[in-house]
mmCIF file of C-alpha atoms in Angstrom:
data_model
loop_
_atom_site.group_PDB
_atom_site.id
_atom_site.type_symbol
_atom_site.label_atom_id
_atom_site.label_comp_id
_atom_site.label_asym_id
_atom_site.label_seq_id
_atom_site.Cartn_x
_atom_site.Cartn_y
_atom_site.Cartn_z
ATOM 1 C CA MET A 1 0.236 0.060 -0.301
ATOM 2 C CA ASN A 2 1.520 2.957 -1.016
ATOM 3 C CA ILE A 3 0.212 5.985 0.695
ATOM 4 C CA HIS A 4 1.702 9.538 0.247
ATOM 5 C CA LYS A 5 2.787 12.282 2.855
ATOM 6 C CA THR A 6 -0.473 14.524 1.870
ATOM 7 C CA ASP A 7 -2.658 11.789 1.839
ATOM 8 C CA ARG A 8 -1.843 10.752 5.145
ATOM 9 C CA ARG A 9 -2.098 13.953 6.635
ATOM 10 C CA LYS A 10 -5.699 14.083 5.083
ATOM 11 C CA PHE A 11 -6.514 10.754 6.521
ATOM 12 C CA LEU A 12 -5.167 12.415 10.324
ATOM 13 C CA ARG A 13 -7.193 15.567 10.009
ATOM 14 C CA ARG A 14 -10.481 14.333 9.631
ATOM 15 C CA GLY A 15 -10.676 13.278 13.746
ATOM 16 C CA LEU A 16 -8.388 11.310 14.539
ATOM 17 C CA SER A 17 -6.057 12.176 17.637
ATOM 18 C CA GLY A 18 -3.591 11.433 20.438
ATOM 19 C CA ALA A 19 -1.616 7.496 20.046
ATOM 20 C CA THR A 20 -4.587 6.610 17.381
ATOM 21 C CA ALA A 21 -3.598 8.990 14.970
ATOM 22 C CA ALA A 22 0.169 8.737 15.237
ATOM 23 C CA ALA A 23 -0.180 5.176 14.980
ATOM 24 C CA ALA A 24 -2.026 5.217 12.117
ATOM 25 C CA ALA A 25 0.769 7.637 10.642
ATOM 26 C CA GLY A 26 2.805 4.725 11.410
ATOM 27 C CA LEU A 27 5.086 7.069 13.731
ATOM 28 C CA VAL A 28 3.987 4.416 17.109
ATOM 29 C CA ALA A 29 2.876 1.220 17.375
ATOM 30 C CA LEU A 30 0.378 0.325 19.984
ATOM 31 C CA PRO A 31 -0.078 -2.654 21.658
ATOM 32 C CA VAL A 32 -2.481 -5.048 20.573
ATOM 33 C CA ALA A 33 -4.718 -7.719 22.531
ATOM 34 C CA ALA A 34 -4.725 -11.180 21.668
ATOM 35 C CA LYS A 35 -6.676 -14.152 23.152
ATOM 36 C CA SER A 36 -5.168 -17.014 23.722
ATOM 37 C CA SER A 37 -6.055 -20.675 25.111
ATOM 38 C CA GLY A 38 -3.879 -20.532 28.447
ATOM 39 C CA GLY A 39 -0.877 -19.071 29.651
ATOM 40 C CA LYS A 40 0.216 -15.958 30.759
ATOM 41 C CA LYS A 41 0.567 -12.587 28.772
ATOM 42 C CA GLY A 42 -2.016 -14.805 25.893
ATOM 43 C CA LYS A 43 0.737 -17.307 25.265
ATOM 44 C CA LYS A 44 0.653 -21.024 26.489
ATOM 45 C CA VAL A 45 4.103 -22.633 26.318
ATOM 46 C CA ILE A 46 4.168 -26.033 24.794
ATOM 47 C CA TYR A 47 6.383 -29.161 25.797
ATOM 48 C CA LYS A 48 7.209 -32.330 23.631
ATOM 49 C CA ALA A 49 5.665 -35.525 25.303
ATOM 50 C CA ASP A 50 8.663 -36.593 26.833
ATOM 51 C CA GLU A 51 9.790 -32.898 27.996
ATOM 52 C CA LYS A 52 9.628 -31.375 31.680
ATOM 53 C CA PRO A 53 9.275 -27.847 32.480
ATOM 54 C CA SER A 54 12.675 -26.547 33.897
ATOM 55 C CA LYS A 55 13.145 -23.526 35.514
ATOM 56 C CA ASP A 56 17.023 -23.387 33.795
ATOM 57 C CA ALA A 57 15.671 -23.326 30.527
ATOM 58 C CA ILE A 58 17.136 -20.846 27.778
ATOM 59 C CA PHE A 59 13.995 -21.636 25.443
ATOM 60 C CA SER A 60 10.725 -23.248 24.970
ATOM 61 C CA SER A 61 9.991 -25.736 22.360
ATOM 62 C CA GLY A 62 7.012 -24.066 21.307
ATOM 63 C CA ILE A 63 4.825 -21.015 22.067
ATOM 64 C CA GLN A 64 1.271 -20.968 21.063
ATOM 65 C CA HIS A 65 -0.808 -17.874 21.078
ATOM 66 C CA GLY A 66 -3.821 -17.642 20.325
ATOM 67 C CA ASN A 67 -3.945 -20.144 17.198
ATOM 68 C CA LEU A 68 -0.612 -19.355 16.361
ATOM 69 C CA LEU A 69 1.631 -21.839 17.249
ATOM 70 C CA PHE A 70 5.783 -20.601 17.241
ATOM 71 C CA VAL A 71 8.234 -23.940 17.020
ATOM 72 C CA SER A 72 11.698 -23.110 17.935
ATOM 73 C CA GLY A 73 14.768 -24.264 15.939
ATOM 74 C CA ALA A 74 15.358 -28.188 16.403
ATOM 75 C CA GLY A 75 18.280 -29.792 14.886
ATOM 76 C CA ALA A 76 19.334 -32.949 14.109
ATOM 77 C CA HIS A 77 19.787 -34.475 17.928
ATOM 78 C CA ASP A 78 17.877 -37.583 18.786
ATOM 79 C CA PRO A 79 15.532 -36.667 21.501
ATOM 80 C CA VAL A 80 16.659 -39.564 23.871
ATOM 81 C CA THR A 81 20.592 -38.904 23.560
ATOM 82 C CA HIS A 82 20.423 -35.319 22.569
ATOM 83 C CA LYS A 83 23.090 -36.534 20.482
ATOM 84 C CA VAL A 84 23.494 -35.824 16.434
ATOM 85 C CA VAL A 85 21.955 -38.680 14.874
ATOM 86 C CA ASP A 86 24.045 -40.689 12.591
ATOM 87 C CA GLY A 87 24.126 -41.902 8.998
ATOM 88 C CA PRO A 88 23.736 -39.846 5.875
ATOM 89 C CA PHE A 89 22.709 -36.120 5.260
ATOM 90 C CA GLN A 90 18.784 -36.811 4.874
ATOM 91 C CA ASN A 91 18.424 -38.927 7.836
ATOM 92 C CA GLN A 92 19.638 -36.297 10.176
ATOM 93 C CA VAL A 93 16.985 -33.345 7.964
ATOM 94 C CA ARG A 94 14.544 -36.586 8.570
ATOM 95 C CA ARG A 95 15.198 -36.382 12.405
ATOM 96 C CA CYS A 96 14.697 -32.301 12.458
ATOM 97 C CA LEU A 97 11.244 -32.590 11.103
ATOM 98 C CA GLU A 98 10.399 -35.863 13.461
ATOM 99 C CA ASN A 99 11.190 -33.392 16.476
ATOM 100 C CA ILE A 100 9.350 -30.377 15.237
ATOM 101 C CA LYS A 101 6.289 -33.294 14.344
ATOM 102 C CA LEU A 102 6.689 -34.284 18.619
ATOM 103 C CA VAL A 103 6.059 -29.890 19.302
ATOM 104 C CA LEU A 104 3.371 -30.127 16.572
ATOM 105 C CA ASP A 105 1.430 -33.366 18.059
ATOM 106 C CA ALA A 106 1.760 -31.711 21.485
ATOM 107 C CA ALA A 107 0.125 -29.007 20.652
ATOM 108 C CA GLY A 108 -2.675 -30.281 19.076
ATOM 109 C CA SER A 109 -1.488 -29.268 15.378
ATOM 110 C CA SER A 110 0.191 -31.507 12.640
ATOM 111 C CA PRO A 111 2.408 -30.757 9.316
ATOM 112 C CA ASP A 112 -0.346 -29.843 7.113
ATOM 113 C CA LYS A 113 -0.947 -26.916 9.957
ATOM 114 C CA VAL A 114 2.770 -25.405 9.113
ATOM 115 C CA LEU A 115 2.574 -21.692 7.645
ATOM 116 C CA LYS A 116 5.910 -20.803 7.575
ATOM 117 C CA CYS A 117 9.224 -23.027 7.919
ATOM 118 C CA THR A 118 13.043 -21.754 8.023
ATOM 119 C CA VAL A 119 16.106 -24.183 7.292
ATOM 120 C CA PHE A 120 19.602 -23.266 8.380
ATOM 121 C CA LEU A 121 22.403 -25.589 6.735
ATOM 122 C CA THR A 122 26.110 -25.449 7.085
ATOM 123 C CA ASP A 123 26.883 -26.874 3.785
ATOM 124 C CA ILE A 124 24.423 -25.094 1.196
ATOM 125 C CA THR A 125 25.145 -27.602 -1.207
ATOM 126 C CA LYS A 126 23.295 -30.050 0.534
ATOM 127 C CA TRP A 127 20.307 -27.818 -0.679
ATOM 128 C CA GLY A 128 18.864 -30.551 -3.039
ATOM 129 C CA GLU A 129 19.449 -33.593 -0.617
ATOM 130 C CA MET A 130 17.185 -31.400 2.318
ATOM 131 C CA ASN A 131 14.460 -30.806 -0.138
ATOM 132 C CA VAL A 132 13.807 -34.577 -0.969
ATOM 133 C CA VAL A 133 13.147 -35.308 3.038
ATOM 134 C CA TYR A 134 11.112 -32.198 3.586
ATOM 135 C CA HIS A 135 9.124 -33.048 0.326
ATOM 136 C CA GLU A 136 8.036 -36.443 1.885
ATOM 137 C CA PHE A 137 7.126 -34.557 5.327
ATOM 138 C CA PHE A 138 5.459 -31.586 3.187
ATOM 139 C CA PRO A 139 3.673 -33.760 0.220
ATOM 140 C CA THR A 140 1.345 -31.257 -0.996
ATOM 141 C CA ASP A 141 0.373 -27.640 -0.464
ATOM 142 C CA PRO A 142 3.998 -26.953 1.078
ATOM 143 C CA PRO A 143 4.652 -24.415 3.471
ATOM 144 C CA ALA A 144 6.270 -21.016 2.843
ATOM 145 C CA ARG A 145 10.131 -21.302 3.332
ATOM 146 C CA SER A 146 13.079 -19.793 3.641
ATOM 147 C CA THR A 147 16.858 -21.481 3.291
ATOM 148 C CA ILE A 148 19.788 -20.078 4.837
ATOM 149 C CA ALA A 149 23.480 -20.832 4.646
ATOM 150 C CA VAL A 150 25.073 -20.356 7.766
ATOM 151 C CA LYS A 151 29.014 -21.383 9.478
ATOM 152 C CA ASP A 152 27.986 -23.489 12.409
ATOM 153 C CA LEU A 153 24.539 -24.559 14.111
ATOM 154 C CA PRO A 154 24.461 -25.606 17.947
ATOM 155 C CA GLY A 155 25.296 -28.555 19.323
ATOM 156 C CA ASP A 156 27.163 -29.343 15.454
ATOM 157 C CA SER A 157 24.168 -29.979 13.791
ATOM 158 C CA PRO A 158 24.356 -29.800 9.989
ATOM 159 C CA VAL A 159 20.923 -28.700 9.748
ATOM 160 C CA GLU A 160 18.418 -26.683 11.882
ATOM 161 C CA ILE A 161 15.071 -25.814 11.151
ATOM 162 C CA GLU A 162 12.012 -23.897 12.725
ATOM 163 C CA CYS A 163 8.453 -23.107 11.948
ATOM 164 C CA ILE A 164 5.523 -21.632 12.446
ATOM 165 C CA ALA A 165 2.011 -23.272 12.748
ATOM 166 C CA TYR A 166 -1.572 -22.951 13.341
ATOM 167 C CA VAL A 167 -3.300 -24.920 15.937
#
């Protein structure tokens, strides 16, 4: 939407005042109230079935806000040993997606409700291999996606995937 300054001024002169006018002009942001199914401040922390809440946790596996679910980046780590799974790169991508599915399931969502993924690869030449497994997980109507090459990932994972879904 392209609004010229004079159009904005005319709009503002029509009776908007104070913070509402400033927000409409794009000068300040007003807080937006959102309804949620639970949790403090409208958000609900999602734990995988085998996960226990920890006061020392530095991030959550997932956060639900209203009907949106934000799934933290999942590496190619075995959920029991927390080590990167052995085998070819495609097995590691599959493990990432299975880890994401654990969070989706815990929140009452599913892969077909994923809206956006961000994939981080330490070796961008493996993009094609990643796509093969990604297509297995999202066979029809795949979500929007960004793929980003990075130098390193936490826990020595060669791939990490995060996503946004709805519940």
